[in-house]
Short mmCIF file of C-alpha atoms and ligand atoms in Angstrom, two decimals:
data_model
loop_
_atom_site.label_atom_id
_atom_site.label_comp_id
_atom_site.label_asym_id
_atom_site.label_seq_id
_atom_site.Cartn_x
_atom_site.Cartn_y
_atom_site.Cartn_z
CA MET A 41 22.26 3.90 2.05
CA LYS A 42 18.90 4.40 3.71
CA PHE A 43 17.88 3.25 7.18
CA PHE A 44 14.44 1.92 7.88
CA ILE A 45 13.40 0.69 11.31
CA ASP A 46 11.87 -2.78 11.41
CA THR A 47 9.16 -2.48 14.06
CA ALA A 48 5.57 -1.43 14.69
CA ASN A 49 6.48 -0.05 18.14
CA LEU A 50 5.68 3.67 18.14
CA GLU A 51 8.13 4.51 20.95
CA GLN A 52 11.03 2.87 19.11
CA ILE A 53 10.02 4.54 15.86
CA LYS A 54 9.98 7.93 17.63
CA GLU A 55 13.37 7.26 19.25
CA ALA A 56 14.99 6.34 15.93
CA ASN A 57 13.32 9.26 14.19
CA ASP A 58 14.57 11.65 16.88
CA MET A 59 18.14 10.52 16.12
CA GLY A 60 17.62 12.20 12.73
CA VAL A 61 18.81 9.23 10.69
CA LEU A 62 15.56 7.44 9.91
CA ASP A 63 14.33 7.14 6.31
CA GLY A 64 11.35 4.83 6.76
CA VAL A 65 9.67 1.93 8.54
CA THR A 66 8.87 -1.68 7.72
CA THR A 67 6.22 -3.70 9.50
CA ASN A 68 4.88 -7.20 9.05
CA PRO A 69 1.93 -9.09 10.60
CA THR A 70 4.21 -10.55 13.31
CA LEU A 71 5.49 -7.10 14.31
CA MET A 72 1.92 -5.72 14.40
CA ALA A 73 0.78 -8.67 16.54
CA ARG A 74 3.74 -8.10 18.88
CA GLU A 75 2.31 -4.64 19.65
CA GLY A 76 -1.11 -6.21 20.36
CA ILE A 77 -2.78 -4.50 17.42
CA LYS A 78 -5.89 -6.46 16.45
CA GLY A 79 -8.48 -5.97 13.75
CA GLU A 80 -8.37 -4.26 10.36
CA GLU A 81 -9.46 -0.85 11.64
CA ASN A 82 -6.85 -0.74 14.41
CA CYS A 83 -4.11 -1.93 12.04
CA ARG A 84 -4.93 0.80 9.56
CA LYS A 85 -5.03 3.46 12.27
CA HIS A 86 -1.64 2.24 13.46
CA TYR A 87 -0.15 2.57 9.95
CA VAL A 88 -1.39 6.17 9.82
CA ASP A 89 0.09 6.83 13.28
CA ILE A 90 3.46 5.56 12.01
CA CYS A 91 3.20 7.71 8.87
CA ASN A 92 2.56 10.74 11.07
CA ILE A 93 5.85 10.15 12.93
CA VAL A 94 8.23 9.41 10.07
CA ASN A 95 8.68 11.36 6.87
CA GLY A 96 9.52 8.35 4.71
CA ASP A 97 8.26 5.10 3.25
CA VAL A 98 6.19 2.87 5.54
CA SER A 99 5.66 -0.74 4.45
CA ALA A 100 2.22 -2.19 5.27
CA GLU A 101 1.76 -5.87 4.43
CA VAL A 102 -1.31 -7.39 2.80
CA ILE A 103 -2.93 -10.32 4.61
CA ALA A 104 -4.76 -11.67 1.57
CA THR A 105 -2.90 -14.35 -0.38
CA ASP A 106 -4.96 -14.39 -3.59
CA TYR A 107 -4.54 -11.87 -6.42
CA GLU A 108 -7.98 -10.26 -6.10
CA GLY A 109 -7.69 -9.97 -2.32
CA MET A 110 -4.15 -8.57 -2.50
CA THR A 111 -5.04 -5.92 -5.07
CA ARG A 112 -8.17 -4.85 -3.16
CA GLU A 113 -6.35 -4.73 0.19
CA GLY A 114 -3.26 -3.05 -1.30
CA GLU A 115 -5.31 -0.26 -2.88
CA GLU A 116 -7.01 0.37 0.47
CA LEU A 117 -3.65 0.44 2.30
CA ALA A 118 -2.09 2.76 -0.31
CA ALA A 119 -5.04 5.16 0.10
CA LEU A 120 -4.35 5.53 3.84
CA HIS A 121 -1.32 7.82 3.37
CA GLN A 122 1.01 8.87 0.57
CA ASN A 123 3.99 7.24 2.34
CA ILE A 124 2.48 3.75 2.43
CA VAL A 125 4.33 1.10 0.43
CA VAL A 126 2.27 -2.06 -0.08
CA LYS A 127 4.18 -5.12 1.10
CA VAL A 128 3.41 -8.24 -0.92
CA PRO A 129 4.77 -11.77 -0.44
CA CYS A 130 6.86 -13.29 -3.23
CA THR A 131 4.31 -15.79 -4.56
CA ALA A 132 2.81 -16.19 -8.04
CA ASP A 133 -0.26 -14.16 -7.02
CA GLY A 134 2.01 -11.67 -5.25
CA ILE A 135 4.13 -11.09 -8.37
CA LYS A 136 0.96 -10.62 -10.43
CA ALA A 137 -0.35 -8.13 -7.83
CA ILE A 138 2.97 -6.22 -7.89
CA LYS A 139 2.67 -5.91 -11.67
CA TYR A 140 -0.88 -4.59 -11.21
CA PHE A 141 0.24 -2.08 -8.56
CA SER A 142 3.16 -0.84 -10.67
CA GLY A 143 0.68 -0.01 -13.45
CA LYS A 144 -1.30 2.05 -10.93
CA ASN A 145 1.77 3.87 -9.55
CA ILE A 146 1.28 2.16 -6.19
CA ARG A 147 4.67 1.46 -4.63
CA THR A 148 5.44 -2.06 -3.45
CA ASN A 149 7.87 -4.02 -1.30
CA CYS A 150 8.21 -7.66 -2.41
CA THR A 151 8.81 -9.55 0.83
CA LEU A 152 9.94 -13.03 1.90
CA VAL A 153 12.64 -13.16 -0.79
CA PHE A 154 15.25 -15.88 -0.36
CA SER A 155 16.73 -16.39 -3.85
CA PRO A 156 18.01 -14.41 -6.86
CA GLY A 157 15.23 -15.96 -8.98
CA GLN A 158 12.54 -14.53 -6.71
CA ALA A 159 14.30 -11.14 -6.82
CA LEU A 160 14.40 -11.30 -10.64
CA LEU A 161 10.62 -11.84 -10.82
CA ALA A 162 9.99 -9.02 -8.33
CA ALA A 163 12.04 -6.59 -10.42
CA LYS A 164 10.44 -7.67 -13.69
CA ALA A 165 7.00 -7.10 -12.14
CA GLY A 166 8.07 -3.56 -11.20
CA ALA A 167 8.49 -3.80 -7.43
CA THR A 168 9.75 -0.60 -5.81
CA TYR A 169 11.68 -2.60 -3.21
CA VAL A 170 12.75 -6.22 -2.90
CA SER A 171 13.36 -7.60 0.60
CA PRO A 172 15.93 -10.40 0.88
CA PHE A 173 15.73 -11.85 4.42
CA VAL A 174 19.34 -11.91 5.60
CA GLY A 175 18.94 -13.25 9.16
CA ARG A 176 16.52 -16.02 8.27
CA LEU A 177 18.94 -17.34 5.63
CA ASP A 178 21.79 -17.22 8.15
CA ASP A 179 19.51 -19.12 10.57
CA ILE A 180 19.48 -22.10 8.19
CA SER A 181 23.25 -21.96 7.63
CA SER A 182 22.89 -20.18 4.30
CA ASP A 183 24.46 -16.78 3.54
CA GLY A 184 22.00 -13.87 3.66
CA VAL A 185 24.55 -11.16 2.87
CA GLU A 186 25.76 -13.11 -0.15
CA LEU A 187 22.18 -13.10 -1.50
CA VAL A 188 22.01 -9.30 -1.06
CA GLY A 189 25.22 -8.95 -3.09
CA LYS A 190 23.94 -11.25 -5.86
CA ILE A 191 20.70 -9.27 -6.18
CA VAL A 192 22.58 -5.93 -6.23
CA ASP A 193 24.86 -7.25 -9.01
CA MET A 194 21.91 -8.60 -11.03
CA TYR A 195 19.92 -5.36 -10.77
CA THR A 196 22.98 -3.27 -11.65
CA PHE A 197 23.83 -5.47 -14.66
CA TYR A 198 20.31 -5.30 -16.10
CA GLY A 199 19.50 -1.74 -14.99
CA PHE A 200 16.45 -2.62 -12.88
CA ASP A 201 15.08 0.28 -10.81
CA THR A 202 13.96 -1.96 -7.93
CA ARG A 203 15.75 -1.00 -4.69
CA VAL A 204 17.40 -3.73 -2.62
CA LEU A 205 16.05 -3.52 0.95
CA ALA A 206 18.05 -5.83 3.21
CA ALA A 207 15.58 -7.24 5.76
CA SER A 208 15.71 -9.62 8.71
CA ILE A 209 18.76 -7.75 9.99
CA ARG A 210 19.88 -9.00 13.39
CA SER A 211 22.98 -6.94 14.27
CA ALA A 212 25.13 -3.91 13.57
CA GLN A 213 27.56 -6.26 11.82
CA HIS A 214 24.78 -7.30 9.42
CA ILE A 215 24.18 -3.63 8.57
CA ILE A 216 27.84 -3.05 7.70
CA GLN A 217 27.97 -6.25 5.64
CA CYS A 218 24.88 -5.13 3.71
CA VAL A 219 26.49 -1.73 3.07
CA GLU A 220 29.54 -3.54 1.67
CA ALA A 221 27.26 -5.69 -0.49
CA GLY A 222 25.70 -2.54 -1.96
CA ALA A 223 22.18 -2.68 -0.49
CA ASP A 224 20.13 0.48 -1.08
CA VAL A 225 18.33 0.19 2.27
CA ALA A 226 18.67 -1.82 5.47
CA THR A 227 15.64 -2.26 7.69
CA CYS A 228 16.87 -2.85 11.20
CA PRO A 229 15.75 -3.31 14.78
CA LEU A 230 16.52 -0.27 16.96
CA ALA A 231 19.19 -2.24 18.86
CA ALA A 232 21.13 -2.92 15.63
CA ILE A 233 21.02 0.76 14.65
CA LYS A 234 22.26 1.79 18.11
CA GLY A 235 24.86 -0.98 17.93
CA LEU A 236 26.60 0.97 15.16
CA LEU A 237 27.57 3.56 17.78
CA LYS A 238 29.33 1.14 20.08
CA HIS A 239 33.11 1.28 20.25
CA PRO A 240 35.24 0.94 23.39
CA LEU A 241 37.75 3.51 22.10
CA THR A 242 34.93 6.09 21.79
CA ASP A 243 33.93 5.41 25.42
CA SER A 244 37.48 5.48 26.81
CA GLY A 245 38.46 8.46 24.63
CA LEU A 246 35.48 10.49 25.84
CA ALA A 247 36.19 9.57 29.46
CA THR A 248 39.78 10.80 29.08
CA PHE A 249 38.72 14.05 27.38
CA LEU A 250 36.24 14.80 30.17
CA ALA A 251 38.73 13.90 32.93
CA ASP A 252 41.43 16.14 31.39
CA HIS A 253 38.94 19.01 31.04
CA GLN A 254 37.84 18.54 34.65
CA GLN A 255 41.46 18.55 35.89
CA VAL A 256 42.30 22.01 34.54
CA ASN A 257 38.85 23.49 35.15
CA SER A 258 38.31 22.51 38.78
C1 LIG B 40 10.84 -6.72 7.19
O1 LIG B 40 10.51 -6.27 6.13
C2 LIG B 40 10.78 -8.16 7.49
O2 LIG B 40 9.47 -8.59 7.61
C3 LIG B 40 11.56 -8.41 8.75
O3 LIG B 40 12.84 -7.80 8.61
C4 LIG B 40 11.71 -9.88 9.11
O4 LIG B 40 12.61 -9.97 10.19
P1 LIG B 40 12.79 -11.32 11.06
O5 LIG B 40 13.37 -12.37 10.19
O6 LIG B 40 13.71 -10.91 12.17
O7 LIG B 40 11.41 -11.71 11.55
#
């Protein structure tokens, strides 16, 4: 199970990387905008800055929505750094672009996936990763973790190489549920990763250990 951090915030990326458990980063246009990064040149510089922090895959999303635009933009993004994975929306042009990229050995992350059928097309086109959006499905009273499990089962049954990257993770509980569903990767906000550490028995146990040590050593 790999951990990616789902942010374009360099401080958070550094903090997660310093924990020693980070395998990569995912970004999207909303996350880039949240950091106030404007313009093509600044976006590309920011992707390189992220790649220089983390030794792992970094998803950079195309803005173009047509096949020609996606392939042109994706090739430019992939040329920025060897760790860039081109993130492509799950549309007809996106699937065609993923097929093109897989023929050029450019790695891809098929994003905005909400159904097994979309995940099937992504895998058949040769996507490196498929990103089912867990939290956004839960938001509409659907079951995001169930979708992750269905995609894992389908890919296992047919022997697809595409990795299942659980996205739109909102909590530590989501991460554990995605582990149980067999996801290859979870991309998570820093708070959800840190949430895995929280347990009251760890806190009270540590307090007792330190108090007992203090008692005999003072
Ligand atoms: C990452 O690849 C996705 O773009 C991201 O996880 C979406 O998360 P959200 O649904 O919280 O915006």
